[in-house]
mmCIF file of C-alpha atoms in Angstrom:
data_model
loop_
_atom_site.group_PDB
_atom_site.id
_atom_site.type_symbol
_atom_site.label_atom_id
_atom_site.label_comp_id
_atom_site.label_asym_id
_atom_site.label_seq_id
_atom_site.Cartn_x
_atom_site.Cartn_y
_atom_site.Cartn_z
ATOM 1 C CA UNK A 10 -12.832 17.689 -2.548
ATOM 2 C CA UNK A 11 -10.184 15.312 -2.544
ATOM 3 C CA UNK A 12 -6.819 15.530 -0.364
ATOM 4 C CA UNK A 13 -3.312 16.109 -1.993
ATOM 5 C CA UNK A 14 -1.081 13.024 -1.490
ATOM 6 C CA UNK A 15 0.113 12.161 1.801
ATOM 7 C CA UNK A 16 4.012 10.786 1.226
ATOM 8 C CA UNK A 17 6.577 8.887 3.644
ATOM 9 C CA UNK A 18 10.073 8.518 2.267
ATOM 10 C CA UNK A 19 13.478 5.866 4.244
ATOM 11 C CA UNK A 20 16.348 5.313 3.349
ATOM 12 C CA UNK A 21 17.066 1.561 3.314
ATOM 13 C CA UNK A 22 20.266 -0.262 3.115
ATOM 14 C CA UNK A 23 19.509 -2.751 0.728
ATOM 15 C CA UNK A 24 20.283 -2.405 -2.882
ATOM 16 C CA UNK A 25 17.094 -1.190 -5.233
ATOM 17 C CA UNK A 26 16.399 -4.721 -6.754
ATOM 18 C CA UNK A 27 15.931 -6.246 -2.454
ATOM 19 C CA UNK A 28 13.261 -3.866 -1.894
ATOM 20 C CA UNK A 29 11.259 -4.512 -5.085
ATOM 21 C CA UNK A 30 11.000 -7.849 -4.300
ATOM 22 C CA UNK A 31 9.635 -7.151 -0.674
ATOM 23 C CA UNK A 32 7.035 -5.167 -1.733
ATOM 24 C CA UNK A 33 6.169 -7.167 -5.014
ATOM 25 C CA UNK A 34 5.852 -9.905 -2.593
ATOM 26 C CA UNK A 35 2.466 -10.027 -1.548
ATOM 27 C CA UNK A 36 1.924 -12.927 0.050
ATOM 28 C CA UNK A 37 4.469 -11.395 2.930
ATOM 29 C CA UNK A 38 2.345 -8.597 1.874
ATOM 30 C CA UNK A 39 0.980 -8.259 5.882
ATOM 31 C CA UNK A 40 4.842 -7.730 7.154
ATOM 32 C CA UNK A 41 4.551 -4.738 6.290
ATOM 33 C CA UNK A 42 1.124 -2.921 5.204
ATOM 34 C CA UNK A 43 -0.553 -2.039 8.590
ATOM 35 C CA UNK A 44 -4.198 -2.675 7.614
ATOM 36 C CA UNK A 45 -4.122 -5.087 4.132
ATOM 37 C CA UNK A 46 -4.373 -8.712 4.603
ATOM 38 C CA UNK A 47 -4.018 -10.861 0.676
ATOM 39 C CA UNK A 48 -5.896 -14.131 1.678
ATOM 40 C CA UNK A 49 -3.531 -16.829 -0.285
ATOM 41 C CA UNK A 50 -6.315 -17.479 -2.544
ATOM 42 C CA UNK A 51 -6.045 -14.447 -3.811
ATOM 43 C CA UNK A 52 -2.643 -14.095 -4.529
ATOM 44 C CA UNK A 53 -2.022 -13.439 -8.339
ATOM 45 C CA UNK A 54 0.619 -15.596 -10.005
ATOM 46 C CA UNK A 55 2.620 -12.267 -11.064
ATOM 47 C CA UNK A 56 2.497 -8.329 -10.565
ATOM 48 C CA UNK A 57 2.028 -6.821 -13.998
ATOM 49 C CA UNK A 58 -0.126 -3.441 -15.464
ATOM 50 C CA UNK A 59 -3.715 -4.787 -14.982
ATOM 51 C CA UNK A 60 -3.604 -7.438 -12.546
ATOM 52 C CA UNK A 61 -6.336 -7.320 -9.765
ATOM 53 C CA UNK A 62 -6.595 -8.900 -6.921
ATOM 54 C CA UNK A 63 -9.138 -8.936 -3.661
ATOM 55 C CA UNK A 64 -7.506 -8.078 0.402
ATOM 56 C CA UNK A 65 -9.313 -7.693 3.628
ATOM 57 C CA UNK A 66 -8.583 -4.695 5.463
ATOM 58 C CA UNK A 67 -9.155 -4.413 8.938
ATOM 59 C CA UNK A 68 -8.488 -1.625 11.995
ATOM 60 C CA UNK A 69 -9.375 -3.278 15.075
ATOM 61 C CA UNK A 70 -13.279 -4.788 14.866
ATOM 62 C CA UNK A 71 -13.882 -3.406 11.240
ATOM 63 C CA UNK A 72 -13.155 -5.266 8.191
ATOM 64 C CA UNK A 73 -13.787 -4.609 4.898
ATOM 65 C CA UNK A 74 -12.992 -6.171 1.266
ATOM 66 C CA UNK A 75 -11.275 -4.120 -1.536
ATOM 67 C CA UNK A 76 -10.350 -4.784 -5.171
ATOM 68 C CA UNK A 77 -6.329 -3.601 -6.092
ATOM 69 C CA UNK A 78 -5.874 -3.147 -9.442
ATOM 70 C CA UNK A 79 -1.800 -2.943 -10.443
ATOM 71 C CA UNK A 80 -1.244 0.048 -12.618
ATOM 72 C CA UNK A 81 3.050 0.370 -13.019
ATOM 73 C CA UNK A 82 4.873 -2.317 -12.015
ATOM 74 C CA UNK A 83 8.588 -1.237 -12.848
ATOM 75 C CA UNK A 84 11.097 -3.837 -11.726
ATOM 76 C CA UNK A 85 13.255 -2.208 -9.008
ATOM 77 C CA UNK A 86 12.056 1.303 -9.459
ATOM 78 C CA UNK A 87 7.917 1.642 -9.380
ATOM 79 C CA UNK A 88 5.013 -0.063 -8.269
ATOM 80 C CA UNK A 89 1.413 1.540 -8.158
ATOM 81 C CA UNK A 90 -2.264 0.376 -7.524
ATOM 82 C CA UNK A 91 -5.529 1.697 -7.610
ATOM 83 C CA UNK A 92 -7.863 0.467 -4.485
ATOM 84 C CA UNK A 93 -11.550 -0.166 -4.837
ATOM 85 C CA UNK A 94 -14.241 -0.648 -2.173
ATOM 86 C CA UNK A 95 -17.967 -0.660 -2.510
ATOM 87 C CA UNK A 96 -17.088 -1.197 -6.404
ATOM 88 C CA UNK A 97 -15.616 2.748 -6.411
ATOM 89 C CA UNK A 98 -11.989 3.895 -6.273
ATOM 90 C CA UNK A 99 -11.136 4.742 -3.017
ATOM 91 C CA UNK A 100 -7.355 5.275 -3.283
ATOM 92 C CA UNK A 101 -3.933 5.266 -5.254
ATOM 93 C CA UNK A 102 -0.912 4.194 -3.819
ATOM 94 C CA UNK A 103 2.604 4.235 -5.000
ATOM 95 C CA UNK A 104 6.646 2.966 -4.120
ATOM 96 C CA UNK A 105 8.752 4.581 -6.073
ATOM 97 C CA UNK A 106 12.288 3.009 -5.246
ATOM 98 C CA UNK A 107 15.930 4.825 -6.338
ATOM 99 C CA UNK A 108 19.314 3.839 -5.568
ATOM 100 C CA UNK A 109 21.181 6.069 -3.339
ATOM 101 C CA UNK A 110 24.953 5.635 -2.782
ATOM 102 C CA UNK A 111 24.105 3.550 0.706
ATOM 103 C CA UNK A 112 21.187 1.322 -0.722
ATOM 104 C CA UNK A 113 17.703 3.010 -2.062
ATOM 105 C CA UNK A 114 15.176 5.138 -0.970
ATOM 106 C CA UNK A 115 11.663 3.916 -1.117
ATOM 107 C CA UNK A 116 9.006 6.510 -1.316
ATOM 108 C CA UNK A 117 5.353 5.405 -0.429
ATOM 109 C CA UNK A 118 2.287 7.643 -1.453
ATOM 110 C CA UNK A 119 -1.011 7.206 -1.432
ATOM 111 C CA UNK A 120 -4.103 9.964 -2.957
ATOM 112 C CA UNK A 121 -7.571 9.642 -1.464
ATOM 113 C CA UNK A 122 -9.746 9.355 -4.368
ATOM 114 C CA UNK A 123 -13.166 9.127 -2.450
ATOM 115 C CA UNK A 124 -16.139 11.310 -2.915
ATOM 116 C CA UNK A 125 -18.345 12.963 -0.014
ATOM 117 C CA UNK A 126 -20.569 10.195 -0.017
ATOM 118 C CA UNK A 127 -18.203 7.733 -0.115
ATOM 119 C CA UNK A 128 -16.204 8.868 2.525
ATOM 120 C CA UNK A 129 -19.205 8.964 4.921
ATOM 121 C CA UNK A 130 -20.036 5.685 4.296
ATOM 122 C CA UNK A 131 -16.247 4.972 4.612
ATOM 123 C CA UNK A 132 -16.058 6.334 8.289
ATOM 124 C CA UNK A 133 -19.273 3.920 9.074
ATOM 125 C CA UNK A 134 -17.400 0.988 7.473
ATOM 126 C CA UNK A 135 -13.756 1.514 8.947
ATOM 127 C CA UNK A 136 -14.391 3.485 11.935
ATOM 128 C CA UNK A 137 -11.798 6.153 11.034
ATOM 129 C CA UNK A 138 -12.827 9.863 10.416
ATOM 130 C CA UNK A 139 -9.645 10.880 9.434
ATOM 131 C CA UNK A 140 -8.044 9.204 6.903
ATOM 132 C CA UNK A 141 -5.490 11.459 6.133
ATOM 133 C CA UNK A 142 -4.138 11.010 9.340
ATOM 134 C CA UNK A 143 -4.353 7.361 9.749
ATOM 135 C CA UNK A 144 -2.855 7.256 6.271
ATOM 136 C CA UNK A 145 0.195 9.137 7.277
ATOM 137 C CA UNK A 146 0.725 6.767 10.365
ATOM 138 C CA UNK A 147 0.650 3.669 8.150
ATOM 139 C CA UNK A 148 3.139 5.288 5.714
ATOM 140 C CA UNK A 149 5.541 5.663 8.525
ATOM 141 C CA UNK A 150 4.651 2.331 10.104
ATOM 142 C CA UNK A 151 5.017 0.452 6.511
ATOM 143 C CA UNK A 152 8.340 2.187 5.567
ATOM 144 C CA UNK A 153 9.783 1.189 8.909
ATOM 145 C CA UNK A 154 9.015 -2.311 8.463
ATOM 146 C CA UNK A 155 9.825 -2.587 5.133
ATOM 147 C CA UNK A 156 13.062 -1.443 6.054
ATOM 148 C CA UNK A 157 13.642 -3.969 8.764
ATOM 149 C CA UNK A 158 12.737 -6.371 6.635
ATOM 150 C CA UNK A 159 15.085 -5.641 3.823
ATOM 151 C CA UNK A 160 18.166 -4.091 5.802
ATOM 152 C CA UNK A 161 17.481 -8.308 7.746
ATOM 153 C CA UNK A 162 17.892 -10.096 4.301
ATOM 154 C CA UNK A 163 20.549 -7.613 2.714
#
């Protein structure tokens, strides 16, 4: 069965279109996503619908390779991407970005779209059993930074 979305939400001071470039920006990318690392190579020349591109995750001695494919990419307001590992969807993640009277609000969400055997071989290959949890953690740990990082170059 998979989970309902796990969702993080800050308030940033830094005006809608600061933000979108932040987390369009992926080869700052490892500011701040906790696990995802975009080798340079990899880096696509722009963030449209249908762009994919590889990243290395990694928690502590486990690594592992997935394939992000760019579903909504919304200047200032939306970006979304579908994760693949082992070749299967393993997750959807979203920012949806809206301009408040102070700045925005950025809200990150991700869905775990793994199946039972997937998510075995997932806890072999990551070392974490639950993801939900871990997931959460990141979302809080990603929004802060982000907003660091923008609130910096506002």
């Amino acid at each position: 069965m998979r989970q309902s979305a796990i969702v993080g939400s800050v308030e940033i001071l830094a005006s809608p279109a600061t933000v979108y470039r932040l987390i369009t920006d992926l080869s700052a990318w490892s500011r701040f996503a906790v696990e995802t690392r975009i080798p340079p190579s990899a880096l696509p020349r722009e963030l449209v619908p249908g762009t994919t591109f590889h990243a290395w995750n990694r928690i502590g001695p486990w690594r592992w390779r997935t394939t992000t494919t760019v579903l909504q990419a919304e200047p200032f307001r939306t970006v979304a991407f579908m994760v693949k590992s082992f070749g299967r969807p393993v997750s959807a993640w979203r920012y949806d970005i809206v301009p408040t009277a102070r700045g925005s609000r950025v809200t990150e969400s991700t869905r775990d779209l793994r199946g039972g055997l997937l998510r075995l071989l997932s806890v072999a290959a990551t070392g974490v059993v639950d993801r939900g949890a871990r997931n959460r953690r990141n979302i809080v740990l990603t929004l802060a930074r982000l907003r660091d990082a923008a609130e910096t170059s506002a």
